[in-house]
mmCIF file of C-alpha atoms in Angstrom:
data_model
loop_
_atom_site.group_PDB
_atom_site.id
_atom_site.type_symbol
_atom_site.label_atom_id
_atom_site.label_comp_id
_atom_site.label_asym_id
_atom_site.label_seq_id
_atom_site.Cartn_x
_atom_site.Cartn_y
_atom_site.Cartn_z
ATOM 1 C CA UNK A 1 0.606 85.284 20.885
ATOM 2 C CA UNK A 2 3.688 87.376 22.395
ATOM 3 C CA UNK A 3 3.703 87.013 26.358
ATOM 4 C CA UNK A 4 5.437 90.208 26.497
ATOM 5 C CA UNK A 5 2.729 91.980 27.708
ATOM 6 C CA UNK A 6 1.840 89.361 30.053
ATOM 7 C CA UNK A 7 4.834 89.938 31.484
ATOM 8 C CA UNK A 8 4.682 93.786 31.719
ATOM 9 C CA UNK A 9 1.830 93.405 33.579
ATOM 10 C CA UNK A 10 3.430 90.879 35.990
ATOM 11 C CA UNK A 11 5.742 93.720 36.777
ATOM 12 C CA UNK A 12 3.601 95.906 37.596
ATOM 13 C CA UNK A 13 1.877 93.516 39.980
ATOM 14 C CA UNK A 14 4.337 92.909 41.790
ATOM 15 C CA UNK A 15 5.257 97.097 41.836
ATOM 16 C CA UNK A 16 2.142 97.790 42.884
ATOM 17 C CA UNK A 17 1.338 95.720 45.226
ATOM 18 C CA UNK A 18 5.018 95.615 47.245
ATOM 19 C CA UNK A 19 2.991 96.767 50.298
ATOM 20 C CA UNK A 20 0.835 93.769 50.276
ATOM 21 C CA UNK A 21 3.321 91.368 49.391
ATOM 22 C CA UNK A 22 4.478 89.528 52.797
ATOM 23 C CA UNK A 23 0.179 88.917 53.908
ATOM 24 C CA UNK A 24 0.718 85.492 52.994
ATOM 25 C CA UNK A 25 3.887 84.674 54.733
ATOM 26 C CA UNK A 26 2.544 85.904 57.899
ATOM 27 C CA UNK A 27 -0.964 84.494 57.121
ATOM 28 C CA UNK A 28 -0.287 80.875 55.912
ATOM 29 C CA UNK A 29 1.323 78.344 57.978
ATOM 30 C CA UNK A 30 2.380 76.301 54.818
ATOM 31 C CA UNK A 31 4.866 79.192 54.230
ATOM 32 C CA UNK A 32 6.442 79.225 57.664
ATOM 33 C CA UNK A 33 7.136 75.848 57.232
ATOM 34 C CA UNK A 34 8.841 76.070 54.042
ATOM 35 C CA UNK A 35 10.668 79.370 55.520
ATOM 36 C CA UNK A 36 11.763 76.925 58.168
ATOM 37 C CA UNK A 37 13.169 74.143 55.102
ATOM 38 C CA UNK A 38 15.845 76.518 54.385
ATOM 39 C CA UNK A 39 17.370 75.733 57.352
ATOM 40 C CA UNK A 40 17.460 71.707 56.047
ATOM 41 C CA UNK A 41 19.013 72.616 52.317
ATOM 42 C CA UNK A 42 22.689 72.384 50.985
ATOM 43 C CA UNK A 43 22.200 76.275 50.919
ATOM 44 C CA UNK A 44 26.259 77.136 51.090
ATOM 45 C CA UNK A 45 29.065 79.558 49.526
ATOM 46 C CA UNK A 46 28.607 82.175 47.759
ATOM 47 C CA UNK A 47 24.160 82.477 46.727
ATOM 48 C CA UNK A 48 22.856 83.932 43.899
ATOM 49 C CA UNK A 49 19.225 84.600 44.782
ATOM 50 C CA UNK A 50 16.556 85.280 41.542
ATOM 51 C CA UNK A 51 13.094 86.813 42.472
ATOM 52 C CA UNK A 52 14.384 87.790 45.839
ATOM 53 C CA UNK A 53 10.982 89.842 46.315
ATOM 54 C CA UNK A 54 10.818 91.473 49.703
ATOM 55 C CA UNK A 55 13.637 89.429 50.469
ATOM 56 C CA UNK A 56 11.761 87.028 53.180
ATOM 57 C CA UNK A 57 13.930 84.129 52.258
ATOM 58 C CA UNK A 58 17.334 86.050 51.991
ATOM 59 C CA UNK A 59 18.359 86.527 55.673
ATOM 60 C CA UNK A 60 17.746 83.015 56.059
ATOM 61 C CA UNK A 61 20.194 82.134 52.857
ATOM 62 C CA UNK A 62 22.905 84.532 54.482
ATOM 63 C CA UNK A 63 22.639 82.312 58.042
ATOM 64 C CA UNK A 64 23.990 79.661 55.801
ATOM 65 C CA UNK A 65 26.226 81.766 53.141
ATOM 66 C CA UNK A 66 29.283 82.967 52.329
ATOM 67 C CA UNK A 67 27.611 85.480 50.346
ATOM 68 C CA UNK A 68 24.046 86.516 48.779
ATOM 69 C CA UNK A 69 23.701 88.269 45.990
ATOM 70 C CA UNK A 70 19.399 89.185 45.824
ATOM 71 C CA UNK A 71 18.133 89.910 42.169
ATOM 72 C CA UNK A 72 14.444 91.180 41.192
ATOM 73 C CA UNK A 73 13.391 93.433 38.725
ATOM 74 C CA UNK A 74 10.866 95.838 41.003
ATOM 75 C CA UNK A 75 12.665 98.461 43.009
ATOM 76 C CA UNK A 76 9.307 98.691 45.630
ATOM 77 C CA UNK A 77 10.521 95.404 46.780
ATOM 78 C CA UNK A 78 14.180 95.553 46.926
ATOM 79 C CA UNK A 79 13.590 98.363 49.162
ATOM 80 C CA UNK A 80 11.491 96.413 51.628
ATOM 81 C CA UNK A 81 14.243 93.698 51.265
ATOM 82 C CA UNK A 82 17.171 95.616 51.870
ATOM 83 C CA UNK A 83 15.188 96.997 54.675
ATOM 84 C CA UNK A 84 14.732 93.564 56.342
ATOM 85 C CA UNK A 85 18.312 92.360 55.572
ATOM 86 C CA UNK A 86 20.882 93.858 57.816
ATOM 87 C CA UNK A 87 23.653 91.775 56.643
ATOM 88 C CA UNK A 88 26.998 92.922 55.283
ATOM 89 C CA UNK A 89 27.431 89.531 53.256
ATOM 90 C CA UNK A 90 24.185 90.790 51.275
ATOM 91 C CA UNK A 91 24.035 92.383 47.959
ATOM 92 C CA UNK A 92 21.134 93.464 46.861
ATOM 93 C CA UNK A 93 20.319 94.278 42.756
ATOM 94 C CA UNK A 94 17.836 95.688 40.425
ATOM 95 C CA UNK A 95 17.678 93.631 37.045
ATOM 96 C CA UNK A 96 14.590 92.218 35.035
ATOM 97 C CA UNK A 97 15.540 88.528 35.044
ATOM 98 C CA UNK A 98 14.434 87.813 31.357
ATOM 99 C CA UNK A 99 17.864 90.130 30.515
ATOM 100 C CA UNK A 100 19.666 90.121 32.912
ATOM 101 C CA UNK A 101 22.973 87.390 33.008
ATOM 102 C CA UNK A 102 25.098 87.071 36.108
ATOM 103 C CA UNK A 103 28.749 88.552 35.728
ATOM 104 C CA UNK A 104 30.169 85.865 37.532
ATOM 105 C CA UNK A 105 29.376 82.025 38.709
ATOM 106 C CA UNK A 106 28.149 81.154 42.196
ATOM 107 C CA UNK A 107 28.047 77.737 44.494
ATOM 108 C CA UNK A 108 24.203 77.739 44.977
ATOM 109 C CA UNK A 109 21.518 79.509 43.162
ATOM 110 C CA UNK A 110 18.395 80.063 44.928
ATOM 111 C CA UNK A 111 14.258 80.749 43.534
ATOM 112 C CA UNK A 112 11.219 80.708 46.002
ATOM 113 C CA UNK A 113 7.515 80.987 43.735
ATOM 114 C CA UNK A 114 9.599 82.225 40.837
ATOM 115 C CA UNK A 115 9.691 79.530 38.037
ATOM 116 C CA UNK A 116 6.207 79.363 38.098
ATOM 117 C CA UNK A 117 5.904 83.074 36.890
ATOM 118 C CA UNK A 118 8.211 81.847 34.070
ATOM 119 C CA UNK A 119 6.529 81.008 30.690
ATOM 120 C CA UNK A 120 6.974 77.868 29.622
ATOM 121 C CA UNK A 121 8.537 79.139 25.875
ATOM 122 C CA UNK A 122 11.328 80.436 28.154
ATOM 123 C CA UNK A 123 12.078 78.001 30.542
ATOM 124 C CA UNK A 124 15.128 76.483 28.417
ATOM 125 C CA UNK A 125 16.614 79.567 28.261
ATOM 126 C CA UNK A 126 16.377 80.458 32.000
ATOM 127 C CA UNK A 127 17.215 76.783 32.857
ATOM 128 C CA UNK A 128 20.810 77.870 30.481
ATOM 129 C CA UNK A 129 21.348 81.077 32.467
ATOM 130 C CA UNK A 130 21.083 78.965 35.668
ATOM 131 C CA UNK A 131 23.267 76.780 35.203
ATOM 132 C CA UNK A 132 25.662 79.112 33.322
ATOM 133 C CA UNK A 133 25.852 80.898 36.856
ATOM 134 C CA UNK A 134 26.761 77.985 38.568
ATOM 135 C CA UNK A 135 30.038 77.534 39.832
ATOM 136 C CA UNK A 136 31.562 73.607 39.134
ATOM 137 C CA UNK A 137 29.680 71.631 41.669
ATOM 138 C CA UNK A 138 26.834 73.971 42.412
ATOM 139 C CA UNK A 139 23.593 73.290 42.574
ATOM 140 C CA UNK A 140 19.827 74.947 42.072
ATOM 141 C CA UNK A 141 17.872 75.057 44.619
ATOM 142 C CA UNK A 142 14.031 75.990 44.231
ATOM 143 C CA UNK A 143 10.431 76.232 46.196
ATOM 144 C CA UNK A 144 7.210 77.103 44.144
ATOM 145 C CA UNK A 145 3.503 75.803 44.043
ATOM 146 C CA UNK A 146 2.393 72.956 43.087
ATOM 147 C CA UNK A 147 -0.760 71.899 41.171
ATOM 148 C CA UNK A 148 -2.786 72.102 44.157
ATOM 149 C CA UNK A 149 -2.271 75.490 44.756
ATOM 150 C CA UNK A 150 -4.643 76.459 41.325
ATOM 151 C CA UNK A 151 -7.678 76.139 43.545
ATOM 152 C CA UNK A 152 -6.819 79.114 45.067
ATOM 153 C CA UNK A 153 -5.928 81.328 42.598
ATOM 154 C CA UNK A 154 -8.093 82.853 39.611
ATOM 155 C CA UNK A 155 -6.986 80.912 36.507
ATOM 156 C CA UNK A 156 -7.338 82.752 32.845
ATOM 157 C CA UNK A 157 -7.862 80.552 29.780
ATOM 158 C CA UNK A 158 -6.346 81.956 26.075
ATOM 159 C CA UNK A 159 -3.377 83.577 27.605
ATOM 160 C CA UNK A 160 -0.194 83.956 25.840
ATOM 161 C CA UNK A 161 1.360 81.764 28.326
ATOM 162 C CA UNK A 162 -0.803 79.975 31.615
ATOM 163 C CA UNK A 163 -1.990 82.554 33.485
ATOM 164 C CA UNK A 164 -3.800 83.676 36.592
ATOM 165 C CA UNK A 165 -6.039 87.207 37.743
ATOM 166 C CA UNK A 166 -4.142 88.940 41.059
ATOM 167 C CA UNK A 167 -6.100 91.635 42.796
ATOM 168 C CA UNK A 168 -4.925 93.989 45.130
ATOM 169 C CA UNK A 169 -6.485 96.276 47.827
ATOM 170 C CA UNK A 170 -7.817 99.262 45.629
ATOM 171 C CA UNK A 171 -9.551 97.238 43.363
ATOM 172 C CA UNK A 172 -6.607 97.300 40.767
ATOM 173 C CA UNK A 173 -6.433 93.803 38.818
ATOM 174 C CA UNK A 174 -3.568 92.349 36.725
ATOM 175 C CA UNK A 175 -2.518 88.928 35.364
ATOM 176 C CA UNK A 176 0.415 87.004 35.842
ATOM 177 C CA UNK A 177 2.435 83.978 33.952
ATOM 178 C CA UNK A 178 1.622 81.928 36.644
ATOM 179 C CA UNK A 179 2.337 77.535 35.572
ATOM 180 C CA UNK A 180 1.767 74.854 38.246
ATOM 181 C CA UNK A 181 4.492 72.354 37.806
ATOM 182 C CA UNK A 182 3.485 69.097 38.184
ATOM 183 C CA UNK A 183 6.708 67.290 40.101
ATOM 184 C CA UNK A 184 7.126 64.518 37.564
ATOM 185 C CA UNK A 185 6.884 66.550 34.593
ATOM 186 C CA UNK A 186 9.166 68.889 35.950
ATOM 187 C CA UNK A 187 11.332 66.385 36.573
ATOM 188 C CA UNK A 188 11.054 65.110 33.392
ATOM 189 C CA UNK A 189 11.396 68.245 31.784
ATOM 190 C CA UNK A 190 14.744 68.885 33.770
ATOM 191 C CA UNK A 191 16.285 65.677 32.802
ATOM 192 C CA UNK A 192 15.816 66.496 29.243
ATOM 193 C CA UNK A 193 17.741 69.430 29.510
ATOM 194 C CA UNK A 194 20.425 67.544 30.802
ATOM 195 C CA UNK A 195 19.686 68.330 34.593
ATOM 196 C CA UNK A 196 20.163 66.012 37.494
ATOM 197 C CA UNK A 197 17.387 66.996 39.660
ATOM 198 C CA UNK A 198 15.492 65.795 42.712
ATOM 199 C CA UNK A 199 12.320 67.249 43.288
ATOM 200 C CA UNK A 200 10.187 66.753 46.755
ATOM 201 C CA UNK A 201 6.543 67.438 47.269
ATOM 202 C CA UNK A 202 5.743 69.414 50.347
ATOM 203 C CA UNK A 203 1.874 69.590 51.379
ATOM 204 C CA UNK A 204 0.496 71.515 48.333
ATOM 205 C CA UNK A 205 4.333 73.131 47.032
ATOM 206 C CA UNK A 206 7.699 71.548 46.120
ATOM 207 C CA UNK A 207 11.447 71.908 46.905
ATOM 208 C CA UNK A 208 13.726 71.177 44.309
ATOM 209 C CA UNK A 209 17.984 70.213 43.740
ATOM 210 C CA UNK A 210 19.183 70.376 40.447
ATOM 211 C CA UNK A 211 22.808 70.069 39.110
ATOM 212 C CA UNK A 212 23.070 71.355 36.210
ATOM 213 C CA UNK A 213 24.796 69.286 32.700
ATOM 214 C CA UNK A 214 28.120 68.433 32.715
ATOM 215 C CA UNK A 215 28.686 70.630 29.603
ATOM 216 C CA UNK A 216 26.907 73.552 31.223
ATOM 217 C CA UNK A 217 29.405 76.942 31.280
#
């Protein structure tokens, strides 16, 4: 089965439901706290951040950049990003991430809750464009959910890819790629790619540094 669709419809989730999309950061005290992590990560240079949603995490990158340069694919968010982010040093762009490749290399690139919206058929080949953006030295840097978080979400069985049911306020419904890495597998699953990567739990979610193969670029 294609996960194109899948996909498509992850889009529009994420269109749709810009408006809704901060609740949980101001909701759940698990995501203050990793908000707060930022401040504790080799986040310097110039930052390429992917998924940058409503941009919650960029200001805090640009405290510690050179640069940022915010990718996502749904202009609904960008606007409420750009709208929180008053900083000259930000650079905010629309591009679906699947297609897009950066036009230039970077010291740090930066994902919060975005890998596990990739499907696992394309993880090599995001893992490539990472590390192909990477400036000599830089490094990956990346927060998502970890098994533990399932429980809380509605999980769909014979998906093209693993997949969970999002609702939002008027009833509308859509699914999304959504993959709980397990931090050992992960890890495991890095290495094989070549990728020196350290990966921390964190109450039910994960940081994780990654530098990418020697060979990369």
């Amino acid at each position: 089965m294609d996960d194109d669709a899948l996909l498509a419809e992850q889009m529009a989730y994420y269109r749709a439901g810009a408006a809704e999309y901060d609740r949980p950061y101001a909701e759940r005290e698990e995501l203050k706290r990793l908000l707060a992590a930022v401040d504790e990560l080799p986040i310097a240079g110039d930052v390429l951040e992917l998924a940058c949603g409503t941009g919650q995490w960029t200001p805090r990158l640009a405290a510690r950049a050179r640069s940022v340069t915010a990718v996502d694919a749904a202009a609904e968010v960008l606007a409420l990003a750009r709208a929180r982010t008053a900083s000259p040093t930000v650079q905010f762009l629309e591009a679906d991430l699947f297609s897009w490749r950066p036009p230039r290399r970077y010291d740090t690139v930066f994902f919060a809750f975005w890998l596990s919206h990739v499907p696992p058929t394309r993880l090599p080949d995001f893992w490539n464009t990472v590390a192909a953006a990477l400036a000599p030295g830089g490094r990956a840097i990346f927060i998502d959910d970890g098994p533990a978080a399932a429980a809380e979400e509605e999980v769909l069985a014979n998906q093209p890819a693993p997949a969970a049911l999002r609702r939002l306020d008027d009833g509308s419904q859509y699914r999304i790629v959504k993959v709980f890495h397990d931090v050992q597998t992960l890890t495991d699953d890095l290495t094989a790619l070549g990728w020196s990567v350290r990966i921390r739990p964190v109450a039910g979610n994960f940081i994780g540094i990654a530098e990418p193969p020697a060979t990369a670029g």
